mmCIF file of C-alpha atoms and ligand atoms in Angstrom:
data_model
loop_
_atom_site.group_PDB
_atom_site.id
_atom_site.type_symbol
_atom_site.label_atom_id
_atom_site.label_comp_id
_atom_site.label_asym_id
_atom_site.label_seq_id
_atom_site.Cartn_x
_atom_site.Cartn_y
_atom_site.Cartn_z
ATOM 1 C CA MET A 1101 81.110 75.007 105.801
ATOM 2 C CA THR A 1102 84.321 73.642 107.249
ATOM 3 C CA THR A 1103 86.982 72.878 104.589
ATOM 4 C CA LYS A 1104 90.552 71.623 104.750
ATOM 5 C CA ALA A 1105 93.467 73.980 103.932
ATOM 6 C CA TYR A 1106 97.193 74.480 104.384
ATOM 7 C CA GLY A 1107 98.407 77.466 106.043
ATOM 8 C CA ALA A 1108 100.815 79.206 108.401
ATOM 9 C CA HIS A 1109 100.242 80.271 112.023
ATOM 10 C CA ALA A 1110 103.330 82.509 112.082
ATOM 11 C CA ALA A 1111 105.986 83.844 109.747
ATOM 12 C CA ASP A 1112 108.794 81.384 111.098
ATOM 13 C CA LYS A 1113 106.441 78.303 111.212
ATOM 14 C CA PRO A 1114 105.950 75.874 108.465
ATOM 15 C CA LEU A 1115 102.698 75.559 106.813
ATOM 16 C CA GLN A 1116 100.388 72.842 108.170
ATOM 17 C CA SER A 1117 97.024 71.359 107.618
ATOM 18 C CA ILE A 1118 94.284 73.386 109.163
ATOM 19 C CA ASP A 1119 90.425 73.541 109.024
ATOM 20 C CA ILE A 1120 88.879 76.915 107.867
ATOM 21 C CA GLU A 1121 85.258 78.156 107.482
ATOM 22 C CA ARG A 1122 83.797 79.172 104.096
ATOM 23 C CA ARG A 1123 80.634 81.225 104.047
ATOM 24 C CA ALA A 1124 77.467 79.631 102.628
ATOM 25 C CA PRO A 1125 76.996 81.115 99.051
ATOM 26 C CA GLY A 1126 75.139 84.473 98.994
ATOM 27 C CA PRO A 1127 72.862 85.330 96.064
ATOM 28 C CA GLN A 1128 75.791 86.655 94.081
ATOM 29 C CA ASP A 1129 78.294 84.037 95.091
ATOM 30 C CA VAL A 1130 79.820 81.149 93.196
ATOM 31 C CA GLN A 1131 81.081 78.145 95.364
ATOM 32 C CA ILE A 1132 84.176 76.363 93.743
ATOM 33 C CA ASP A 1133 85.687 73.021 94.495
ATOM 34 C CA ILE A 1134 89.303 73.788 93.955
ATOM 35 C CA ALA A 1135 91.265 71.138 91.900
ATOM 36 C CA TYR A 1136 94.663 72.944 91.684
ATOM 37 C CA CYS A 1137 96.331 75.862 92.922
ATOM 38 C CA GLY A 1138 99.655 77.444 91.613
ATOM 39 C CA VAL A 1139 102.409 78.516 93.942
ATOM 40 C CA CYS A 1140 103.312 82.178 93.403
ATOM 41 C CA HIS A 1141 106.410 83.812 94.984
ATOM 42 C CA SER A 1142 103.832 86.321 96.589
ATOM 43 C CA ASP A 1143 102.661 83.346 98.543
ATOM 44 C CA LEU A 1144 106.056 82.861 100.021
ATOM 45 C CA HIS A 1145 106.666 86.627 100.663
ATOM 46 C CA THR A 1146 103.239 86.692 102.369
ATOM 47 C CA ALA A 1147 103.344 83.446 104.270
ATOM 48 C CA ARG A 1148 106.872 84.426 105.737
ATOM 49 C CA SER A 1149 105.745 88.120 106.217
ATOM 50 C CA GLU A 1150 108.726 89.444 104.103
ATOM 51 C CA TRP A 1151 106.497 92.355 103.248
ATOM 52 C CA GLY A 1152 105.310 92.848 106.691
ATOM 53 C CA GLY A 1153 101.506 93.091 107.553
ATOM 54 C CA THR A 1154 100.547 89.378 107.119
ATOM 55 C CA LEU A 1155 97.535 88.239 109.135
ATOM 56 C CA TYR A 1156 97.692 84.690 110.639
ATOM 57 C CA PRO A 1157 96.479 82.240 110.175
ATOM 58 C CA CYS A 1158 97.628 82.716 106.599
ATOM 59 C CA VAL A 1159 96.215 80.515 103.734
ATOM 60 C CA PRO A 1160 98.013 81.572 100.535
ATOM 61 C CA GLY A 1161 97.007 80.678 97.051
ATOM 62 C CA HIS A 1162 95.747 82.975 94.208
ATOM 63 C CA GLU A 1163 96.052 80.812 91.154
ATOM 64 C CA ILE A 1164 92.957 78.844 91.572
ATOM 65 C CA VAL A 1165 91.202 76.470 89.179
ATOM 66 C CA GLY A 1166 88.282 74.131 89.889
ATOM 67 C CA HIS A 1167 84.685 73.440 89.306
ATOM 68 C CA VAL A 1168 81.514 75.143 90.409
ATOM 69 C CA SER A 1169 79.847 73.118 93.127
ATOM 70 C CA ALA A 1170 77.040 75.672 94.010
ATOM 71 C CA VAL A 1171 75.712 79.090 92.827
ATOM 72 C CA GLY A 1172 73.621 81.796 94.603
ATOM 73 C CA SER A 1173 69.990 82.542 93.490
ATOM 74 C CA GLU A 1174 70.963 85.522 91.483
ATOM 75 C CA VAL A 1175 73.892 84.021 89.528
ATOM 76 C CA SER A 1176 73.117 83.337 85.860
ATOM 77 C CA GLY A 1177 76.380 83.180 84.128
ATOM 78 C CA PHE A 1178 77.839 80.061 85.919
ATOM 79 C CA LYS A 1179 76.179 76.704 86.777
ATOM 80 C CA VAL A 1180 77.339 73.582 88.839
ATOM 81 C CA GLY A 1181 80.096 71.680 86.996
ATOM 82 C CA ASP A 1182 81.444 74.637 85.027
ATOM 83 C CA THR A 1183 85.347 74.826 84.863
ATOM 84 C CA VAL A 1184 86.421 78.177 86.513
ATOM 85 C CA GLY A 1185 89.290 80.179 87.887
ATOM 86 C CA VAL A 1186 89.998 82.800 90.643
ATOM 87 C CA GLY A 1187 93.077 85.023 90.462
ATOM 88 C CA CYS A 1188 94.540 87.564 92.876
ATOM 89 C CA LEU A 1189 91.273 89.582 93.382
ATOM 90 C CA VAL A 1190 87.962 88.687 94.960
ATOM 91 C CA GLY A 1191 86.495 92.011 95.586
ATOM 92 C CA SER A 1192 86.734 95.791 94.779
ATOM 93 C CA CYS A 1193 84.520 98.744 95.380
ATOM 94 C CA GLN A 1194 82.781 98.724 91.969
ATOM 95 C CA HIS A 1195 82.167 102.356 91.702
ATOM 96 C CA CYS A 1196 85.477 104.176 91.615
ATOM 97 C CA ALA A 1197 87.197 105.472 88.265
ATOM 98 C CA ALA A 1198 89.499 102.561 88.202
ATOM 99 C CA CYS A 1199 86.689 99.944 88.776
ATOM 100 C CA ASP A 1200 84.566 101.780 86.142
ATOM 101 C CA GLU A 1201 87.429 101.092 83.705
ATOM 102 C CA GLY A 1202 87.609 97.489 84.545
ATOM 103 C CA LEU A 1203 90.909 98.143 86.503
ATOM 104 C CA GLU A 1204 89.762 96.491 89.773
ATOM 105 C CA GLN A 1205 93.473 95.914 90.800
ATOM 106 C CA TYR A 1206 93.817 99.769 90.975
ATOM 107 C CA CYS A 1207 90.609 100.204 92.880
ATOM 108 C CA GLU A 1208 90.798 103.517 94.663
ATOM 109 C CA ASN A 1209 88.990 102.228 97.725
ATOM 110 C CA GLY A 1210 91.358 99.237 97.947
ATOM 111 C CA PHE A 1211 90.757 95.841 96.279
ATOM 112 C CA VAL A 1212 90.294 92.695 98.240
ATOM 113 C CA GLY A 1213 93.035 90.313 97.691
ATOM 114 C CA THR A 1214 92.330 86.537 97.343
ATOM 115 C CA TYR A 1215 94.322 86.062 100.642
ATOM 116 C CA ASN A 1216 95.180 88.681 103.398
ATOM 117 C CA GLY A 1217 92.541 90.930 102.387
ATOM 118 C CA PRO A 1218 89.678 92.456 104.446
ATOM 119 C CA THR A 1219 86.435 90.409 104.590
ATOM 120 C CA ALA A 1220 83.454 89.992 106.897
ATOM 121 C CA ASP A 1221 84.102 86.215 106.843
ATOM 122 C CA ALA A 1222 85.858 84.516 109.703
ATOM 123 C CA PRO A 1223 88.675 85.160 110.802
ATOM 124 C CA GLY A 1224 88.381 88.680 109.342
ATOM 125 C CA HIS A 1225 90.750 88.259 106.417
ATOM 126 C CA THR A 1226 90.574 86.377 103.139
ATOM 127 C CA LEU A 1227 92.045 82.898 102.985
ATOM 128 C CA GLY A 1228 93.340 81.555 99.540
ATOM 129 C CA GLY A 1229 93.467 78.753 97.285
ATOM 130 C CA TYR A 1230 95.544 76.237 99.339
ATOM 131 C CA SER A 1231 92.088 74.865 100.318
ATOM 132 C CA GLN A 1232 89.363 72.507 99.109
ATOM 133 C CA CYS A 1233 86.815 74.940 98.427
ATOM 134 C CA ILE A 1234 86.272 78.869 98.009
ATOM 135 C CA VAL A 1235 83.280 81.033 97.836
ATOM 136 C CA VAL A 1236 83.685 84.192 95.520
ATOM 137 C CA ASP A 1237 81.510 86.818 94.134
ATOM 138 C CA LYS A 1238 80.512 85.979 90.574
ATOM 139 C CA LYS A 1239 82.194 89.268 89.274
ATOM 140 C CA PHE A 1240 85.644 87.723 90.255
ATOM 141 C CA VAL A 1241 85.247 84.364 88.777
ATOM 142 C CA LEU A 1242 86.725 83.558 85.434
ATOM 143 C CA LYS A 1243 85.660 81.077 82.727
ATOM 144 C CA ILE A 1244 88.145 78.493 81.537
ATOM 145 C CA ARG A 1245 88.018 77.179 77.956
ATOM 146 C CA HIS A 1246 91.198 75.018 77.940
ATOM 147 C CA SER A 1247 90.677 71.191 77.817
ATOM 148 C CA GLU A 1248 90.184 69.482 81.234
ATOM 149 C CA SER A 1249 93.434 67.606 81.043
ATOM 150 C CA GLN A 1250 95.393 70.996 80.895
ATOM 151 C CA LEU A 1251 93.689 72.361 83.966
ATOM 152 C CA ALA A 1252 96.612 72.106 86.384
ATOM 153 C CA ALA A 1253 99.004 74.003 83.885
ATOM 154 C CA VAL A 1254 96.236 76.722 83.501
ATOM 155 C CA ALA A 1255 96.293 77.517 87.270
ATOM 156 C CA PRO A 1256 99.374 79.731 87.071
ATOM 157 C CA LEU A 1257 97.767 81.810 84.221
ATOM 158 C CA LEU A 1258 95.505 83.330 86.982
ATOM 159 C CA CYS A 1259 98.474 85.337 88.383
ATOM 160 C CA ALA A 1260 101.696 84.663 86.491
ATOM 161 C CA GLY A 1261 99.802 85.005 83.186
ATOM 162 C CA ILE A 1262 97.974 88.048 83.800
ATOM 163 C CA THR A 1263 100.835 89.910 85.649
ATOM 164 C CA THR A 1264 102.893 89.543 82.350
ATOM 165 C CA TYR A 1265 100.028 89.836 79.811
ATOM 166 C CA SER A 1266 98.798 93.183 81.256
ATOM 167 C CA PRO A 1267 102.036 95.183 80.915
ATOM 168 C CA LEU A 1268 102.993 93.560 77.544
ATOM 169 C CA ARG A 1269 99.589 94.815 76.226
ATOM 170 C CA HIS A 1270 99.571 98.139 77.887
ATOM 171 C CA TRP A 1271 102.992 98.920 76.385
ATOM 172 C CA LYS A 1272 101.740 97.632 73.066
ATOM 173 C CA VAL A 1273 104.234 94.742 72.453
ATOM 174 C CA GLY A 1274 103.909 93.091 69.082
ATOM 175 C CA PRO A 1275 105.592 92.352 65.858
ATOM 176 C CA GLY A 1276 108.577 94.535 65.494
ATOM 177 C CA SER A 1277 109.215 94.967 69.265
ATOM 178 C CA LYS A 1278 112.416 93.753 70.905
ATOM 179 C CA VAL A 1279 111.380 92.624 74.350
ATOM 180 C CA GLY A 1280 113.519 91.547 77.213
ATOM 181 C CA VAL A 1281 112.134 89.266 80.021
ATOM 182 C CA VAL A 1282 114.267 89.234 83.193
ATOM 183 C CA GLY A 1283 114.104 86.445 85.613
ATOM 184 C CA ILE A 1284 112.938 82.960 84.149
ATOM 185 C CA GLY A 1285 110.778 81.924 87.014
ATOM 186 C CA GLY A 1286 106.906 81.547 87.291
ATOM 187 C CA LEU A 1287 106.208 85.061 85.846
ATOM 188 C CA GLY A 1288 109.116 85.321 83.479
ATOM 189 C CA HIS A 1289 108.447 82.006 81.839
ATOM 190 C CA MET A 1290 104.933 83.099 81.103
ATOM 191 C CA GLY A 1291 106.225 86.449 80.015
ATOM 192 C CA VAL A 1292 108.412 84.699 77.335
ATOM 193 C CA LYS A 1293 105.666 82.574 76.072
ATOM 194 C CA LEU A 1294 103.098 85.495 75.823
ATOM 195 C CA ALA A 1295 105.612 87.978 74.353
ATOM 196 C CA HIS A 1296 106.636 85.298 71.758
ATOM 197 C CA ALA A 1297 102.907 84.654 70.899
ATOM 198 C CA MET A 1298 102.276 88.345 70.546
ATOM 199 C CA GLY A 1299 104.991 88.419 67.765
ATOM 200 C CA ALA A 1300 107.845 90.105 69.497
ATOM 201 C CA HIS A 1301 111.602 89.333 69.266
ATOM 202 C CA VAL A 1302 112.070 88.012 72.781
ATOM 203 C CA VAL A 1303 115.411 87.973 74.661
ATOM 204 C CA ALA A 1304 115.381 86.021 78.149
ATOM 205 C CA PHE A 1305 117.678 87.289 80.857
ATOM 206 C CA THR A 1306 118.664 84.682 83.428
ATOM 207 C CA THR A 1307 121.133 84.286 86.210
ATOM 208 C CA SER A 1308 120.932 80.539 85.744
ATOM 209 C CA ASP A 1309 123.295 79.141 83.106
ATOM 210 C CA ASN A 1310 121.315 75.941 83.266
ATOM 211 C CA LYS A 1311 118.143 77.614 81.921
ATOM 212 C CA ARG A 1312 119.827 78.684 78.588
ATOM 213 C CA ARG A 1313 118.299 75.795 76.544
ATOM 214 C CA ALA A 1314 115.019 75.732 78.371
ATOM 215 C CA ALA A 1315 114.491 79.389 77.698
ATOM 216 C CA LEU A 1316 114.751 78.879 73.931
ATOM 217 C CA ASP A 1317 112.248 75.960 74.207
ATOM 218 C CA LEU A 1318 109.801 78.421 75.948
ATOM 219 C CA GLY A 1319 109.916 80.806 72.917
ATOM 220 C CA ALA A 1320 112.887 83.113 73.517
ATOM 221 C CA ASP A 1321 114.696 84.098 70.335
ATOM 222 C CA GLU A 1322 117.984 84.681 72.368
ATOM 223 C CA VAL A 1323 119.107 84.092 75.886
ATOM 224 C CA VAL A 1324 121.566 86.147 77.910
ATOM 225 C CA VAL A 1325 123.172 85.045 81.164
ATOM 226 C CA SER A 1326 123.052 88.398 82.860
ATOM 227 C CA ARG A 1327 126.135 87.633 84.961
ATOM 228 C CA ASN A 1328 128.150 87.754 81.794
ATOM 229 C CA ALA A 1329 129.061 91.499 81.089
ATOM 230 C CA ASP A 1330 130.015 90.945 77.434
ATOM 231 C CA GLU A 1331 126.703 89.183 76.630
ATOM 232 C CA MET A 1332 124.799 92.118 78.257
ATOM 233 C CA LYS A 1333 126.955 94.736 76.410
ATOM 234 C CA ALA A 1334 126.105 93.220 73.094
ATOM 235 C CA HIS A 1335 122.460 94.281 73.638
ATOM 236 C CA ALA A 1336 123.215 97.928 74.725
ATOM 237 C CA ASN A 1337 120.543 100.582 73.771
ATOM 238 C CA SER A 1338 118.411 97.961 71.812
ATOM 239 C CA PHE A 1339 115.224 97.124 73.704
ATOM 240 C CA ASP A 1340 111.791 98.680 73.283
ATOM 241 C CA PHE A 1341 110.609 97.106 76.395
ATOM 242 C CA ILE A 1342 111.860 95.097 79.331
ATOM 243 C CA LEU A 1343 109.752 93.055 81.719
ATOM 244 C CA ASN A 1344 111.715 92.691 85.045
ATOM 245 C CA THR A 1345 110.159 89.808 87.193
ATOM 246 C CA VAL A 1346 112.999 89.272 89.622
ATOM 247 C CA ALA A 1347 111.927 88.591 93.117
ATOM 248 C CA ALA A 1348 115.233 89.814 94.720
ATOM 249 C CA SER A 1349 116.971 93.210 95.183
ATOM 250 C CA HIS A 1350 119.411 93.822 92.226
ATOM 251 C CA SER A 1351 120.938 96.733 90.267
ATOM 252 C CA LEU A 1352 118.493 98.022 87.754
ATOM 253 C CA ASP A 1353 121.186 100.100 85.654
ATOM 254 C CA ALA A 1354 122.451 96.927 84.057
ATOM 255 C CA PHE A 1355 119.013 96.560 82.422
ATOM 256 C CA THR A 1356 118.111 100.296 81.819
ATOM 257 C CA SER A 1357 121.323 100.660 79.896
ATOM 258 C CA LEU A 1358 119.841 98.066 77.428
ATOM 259 C CA LEU A 1359 116.739 100.197 76.583
ATOM 260 C CA LYS A 1360 116.548 102.381 73.334
ATOM 261 C CA ARG A 1361 115.739 106.056 73.605
ATOM 262 C CA ASP A 1362 112.117 106.193 75.162
ATOM 263 C CA GLY A 1363 112.272 102.463 76.110
ATOM 264 C CA THR A 1364 110.587 101.112 79.107
ATOM 265 C CA MET A 1365 111.401 98.705 81.819
ATOM 266 C CA VAL A 1366 108.432 97.503 83.914
ATOM 267 C CA LEU A 1367 109.049 96.115 87.341
ATOM 268 C CA VAL A 1368 106.693 93.520 88.567
ATOM 269 C CA GLY A 1369 108.798 91.712 91.069
ATOM 270 C CA VAL A 1370 108.320 93.067 94.699
ATOM 271 C CA PRO A 1371 111.511 92.084 96.504
ATOM 272 C CA GLU A 1372 111.697 91.899 100.358
ATOM 273 C CA HIS A 1373 114.617 94.456 100.338
ATOM 274 C CA PRO A 1374 114.614 97.509 97.943
ATOM 275 C CA HIS A 1375 116.678 97.679 94.711
ATOM 276 C CA PRO A 1376 119.604 100.076 94.863
ATOM 277 C CA SER A 1377 118.484 103.512 93.577
ATOM 278 C CA PRO A 1378 118.852 103.480 89.769
ATOM 279 C CA SER A 1379 121.199 105.858 87.894
ATOM 280 C CA VAL A 1380 119.454 109.081 86.997
ATOM 281 C CA ALA A 1381 121.928 109.766 84.166
ATOM 282 C CA ASN A 1382 121.033 106.294 82.564
ATOM 283 C CA LEU A 1383 117.450 107.411 82.269
ATOM 284 C CA ILE A 1384 117.768 111.204 81.373
ATOM 285 C CA PHE A 1385 120.324 110.893 78.518
ATOM 286 C CA LYS A 1386 117.991 108.582 76.582
ATOM 287 C CA ARG A 1387 114.582 109.597 78.071
ATOM 288 C CA ARG A 1388 114.206 106.056 79.315
ATOM 289 C CA ASN A 1389 111.281 105.031 81.718
ATOM 290 C CA ILE A 1390 110.985 102.708 84.749
ATOM 291 C CA ALA A 1391 107.537 101.771 85.392
ATOM 292 C CA GLY A 1392 105.511 99.214 87.622
ATOM 293 C CA SER A 1393 102.430 97.120 86.910
ATOM 294 C CA LEU A 1394 99.962 95.186 89.228
ATOM 295 C CA ILE A 1395 98.422 91.948 87.946
ATOM 296 C CA GLY A 1396 95.421 92.867 85.671
ATOM 297 C CA GLY A 1397 91.676 93.552 85.910
ATOM 298 C CA ILE A 1398 88.920 90.918 85.554
ATOM 299 C CA ALA A 1399 88.033 91.600 81.965
ATOM 300 C CA GLU A 1400 91.677 91.573 80.897
ATOM 301 C CA THR A 1401 92.299 88.305 82.900
ATOM 302 C CA GLN A 1402 89.455 86.782 80.964
ATOM 303 C CA GLU A 1403 90.936 88.059 77.716
ATOM 304 C CA MET A 1404 94.250 86.556 78.659
ATOM 305 C CA LEU A 1405 92.689 83.168 79.355
ATOM 306 C CA ASP A 1406 90.871 83.271 76.038
ATOM 307 C CA PHE A 1407 94.070 84.301 74.350
ATOM 308 C CA CYS A 1408 96.056 81.327 75.929
ATOM 309 C CA ALA A 1409 93.182 78.911 75.020
ATOM 310 C CA ASP A 1410 93.278 79.957 71.399
ATOM 311 C CA LYS A 1411 97.064 79.862 71.152
ATOM 312 C CA GLY A 1412 97.399 76.621 73.145
ATOM 313 C CA ILE A 1413 99.404 78.341 75.989
ATOM 314 C CA VAL A 1414 99.822 76.886 79.510
ATOM 315 C CA SER A 1415 102.409 77.111 82.289
ATOM 316 C CA ASP A 1416 105.135 74.605 82.589
ATOM 317 C CA ILE A 1417 104.530 73.057 85.993
ATOM 318 C CA GLU A 1418 105.793 70.662 88.536
ATOM 319 C CA MET A 1419 102.794 69.126 90.519
ATOM 320 C CA ILE A 1420 103.199 68.784 94.342
ATOM 321 C CA PRO A 1421 101.026 67.615 97.206
ATOM 322 C CA ALA A 1422 100.244 70.429 99.820
ATOM 323 C CA GLN A 1423 102.408 68.570 102.296
ATOM 324 C CA LYS A 1424 105.509 69.629 100.148
ATOM 325 C CA ILE A 1425 104.806 73.198 100.210
ATOM 326 C CA ASP A 1426 107.710 74.364 102.461
ATOM 327 C CA GLU A 1427 110.146 72.467 100.347
ATOM 328 C CA ALA A 1428 108.651 73.986 97.260
ATOM 329 C CA TYR A 1429 109.249 77.570 98.730
ATOM 330 C CA ASP A 1430 112.779 76.650 99.617
ATOM 331 C CA ARG A 1431 113.401 75.584 96.012
ATOM 332 C CA MET A 1432 111.736 78.663 94.756
ATOM 333 C CA VAL A 1433 114.009 80.980 96.730
ATOM 334 C CA LYS A 1434 117.013 79.112 94.987
ATOM 335 C CA GLY A 1435 115.398 79.489 91.638
ATOM 336 C CA ASP A 1436 115.205 75.867 91.313
ATOM 337 C CA VAL A 1437 111.743 75.451 89.596
ATOM 338 C CA LYS A 1438 110.703 74.821 85.980
ATOM 339 C CA TYR A 1439 108.738 76.884 86.097
ATOM 340 C CA ARG A 1440 105.770 76.877 88.512
ATOM 341 C CA PHE A 1441 104.767 74.512 91.438
ATOM 342 C CA VAL A 1442 101.128 73.650 91.281
ATOM 343 C CA ILE A 1443 99.436 72.054 94.369
ATOM 344 C CA ASP A 1444 97.117 69.025 93.656
ATOM 345 C CA ASN A 1445 94.381 70.107 96.060
ATOM 346 C CA ALA A 1446 93.219 66.430 96.291
ATOM 347 C CA SER A 1447 96.153 66.046 98.596
ATOM 348 C CA LEU A 1448 94.606 68.159 101.286
ATOM 349 C CA ALA A 1449 92.113 65.415 102.115
ATOM 350 C CA LYS A 1450 95.118 63.242 103.200
HETATM 351 P P1 LIG B 1637 110.040 82.979 90.998
HETATM 352 O O1 LIG B 1637 109.153 81.933 90.316
HETATM 353 O O2 LIG B 1637 110.719 82.739 92.258
HETATM 354 O O3 LIG B 1637 110.921 83.751 89.883
HETATM 355 C C1 LIG B 1637 111.641 84.738 90.071
HETATM 356 C C2 LIG B 1637 113.055 84.601 89.246
HETATM 357 O O4 LIG B 1637 113.836 85.763 89.568
HETATM 358 C C3 LIG B 1637 113.952 83.424 89.567
HETATM 359 O O5 LIG B 1637 113.349 82.217 88.998
HETATM 360 C C4 LIG B 1637 115.205 83.848 89.040
HETATM 361 O O6 LIG B 1637 115.210 83.558 87.614
HETATM 362 C C5 LIG B 1637 115.177 85.420 89.213
HETATM 363 N N1 LIG B 1637 115.934 85.642 90.475
HETATM 364 C C6 LIG B 1637 115.683 85.121 91.757
HETATM 365 N N2 LIG B 1637 116.626 85.728 92.618
HETATM 366 C C7 LIG B 1637 117.395 86.498 91.913
HETATM 367 C C8 LIG B 1637 118.480 87.305 92.297
HETATM 368 N N3 LIG B 1637 119.014 87.325 93.523
HETATM 369 N N4 LIG B 1637 119.161 88.057 91.220
HETATM 370 C C9 LIG B 1637 118.650 87.861 89.867
HETATM 371 N N5 LIG B 1637 117.645 87.061 89.609
HETATM 372 C C10 LIG B 1637 117.011 86.454 90.523
HETATM 373 O O7 LIG B 1637 108.913 84.227 91.391
HETATM 374 P P2 LIG B 1637 107.496 84.675 90.644
HETATM 375 O O8 LIG B 1637 106.345 83.974 91.251
HETATM 376 O O9 LIG B 1637 107.754 84.660 89.209
HETATM 377 O O10 LIG B 1637 107.442 86.081 91.296
HETATM 378 C C11 LIG B 1637 108.420 87.038 91.001
HETATM 379 C C12 LIG B 1637 108.023 88.351 91.694
HETATM 380 O O11 LIG B 1637 106.948 88.996 91.269
HETATM 381 C C13 LIG B 1637 107.851 88.142 93.231
HETATM 382 O O12 LIG B 1637 108.541 89.175 93.770
HETATM 383 C C14 LIG B 1637 106.333 88.178 93.354
HETATM 384 O O13 LIG B 1637 105.988 88.703 94.689
HETATM 385 C C15 LIG B 1637 106.077 89.253 92.181
HETATM 386 N N6 LIG B 1637 104.694 89.338 91.877
HETATM 387 C C16 LIG B 1637 104.235 90.607 91.347
HETATM 388 C C17 LIG B 1637 102.882 90.643 90.827
HETATM 389 C C18 LIG B 1637 102.451 91.992 90.353
HETATM 390 O O14 LIG B 1637 101.229 92.022 90.213
HETATM 391 N N7 LIG B 1637 103.363 92.973 90.180
HETATM 392 C C19 LIG B 1637 102.189 89.512 90.663
HETATM 393 C C20 LIG B 1637 102.716 88.318 91.064
HETATM 394 C C21 LIG B 1637 103.905 88.255 91.628
HETATM 395 P P3 LIG B 1637 116.522 83.202 86.903
HETATM 396 O O15 LIG B 1637 117.031 81.903 87.511
HETATM 397 O O16 LIG B 1637 116.244 83.022 85.494
HETATM 398 O O17 LIG B 1637 117.539 84.311 87.099
HETATM 399 ZN ZN1 LIG B 1638 100.884 85.807 92.395
#
């Protein structure tokens, strides 16, 4: 089936309207009419090949929400009309130790990303959610229980939500924890909302003075402008956990020195250029940890969606037509978004 999409033909070319092919649904497949797709910084890194290895044409988008429009003969859990989501994963081997534990994102044989991943479908790599329709194996389709009116604001949960939820759960954040969230963008604003909902004391770290008020409204108990050395010093040795979502290279030492003994800073941002090597002394004298975390598995993504539906949590979004995607990328690089762009996929028909 031919479907309209928005994609890039090269790293230095703007995204444009293109026609792509979607496979006819196989027995295990769910076909989804996409209503909205969130715009992740990873989309930008990939479209512009900042990480290298981008295959073109590149159709980004892994924060997908929409409605089931067809199901394969062996699909029982979904029916036409259901409201569903697709995140960063559309395939994994299903038989390694990681897949057995529901950690498909760490599949030992390599997961299939929603875009730029290997597939038998044309053109040989997966094409993402900046498109009218997608066909996905039922194991990678999520159920959405939020109200229909919240649907656009649910889209970012599929990546920004799970990428922050998973480490907060893994490191057992809850009442009594002092948690820092660094970088109040798409991921960071979800990190603040989720850590607050889990009962932690949340401190938002931002480079943008104009986000001070807004970060409190998101659920932060305190806000620190990280360029201000005195404000930083006031929190030395005090954090159990810091979630660092910054999408650019920066000194990690300023944040590791805020951790308590045995505290952990988890990096989820993947900047184009590496961070300067962190100070070893800063780590060893208080047995502090620096760790990483990649999105979340399918079961945990469903758990996060249900947690957010129960608590009334959605993303704060700015809706755009697909035609404004390059402008949105440029604003994202400048940190000028509160807090996630979401594409109205109806605009693709124009
Ligand atoms: P985003 O919306 O652009 O937010 C990043 C935030 O980082 C900005 O809003 C800004 O917040 C801060 N920042 C940007 N440049 C900075 C700089 N030079 N110095 C200090 N702070 C800076 O991006 P996102 O979509 O949240 O994604 C963040 C990163 O996570 C990206 O690298 C993305 O590829 C990665 N990611 C990783 C995973 C994973 O599984 N690990 C999943 C999704 C995305 P302030 O204005 O508050 O300072
Ligand atoms: Zn993402």
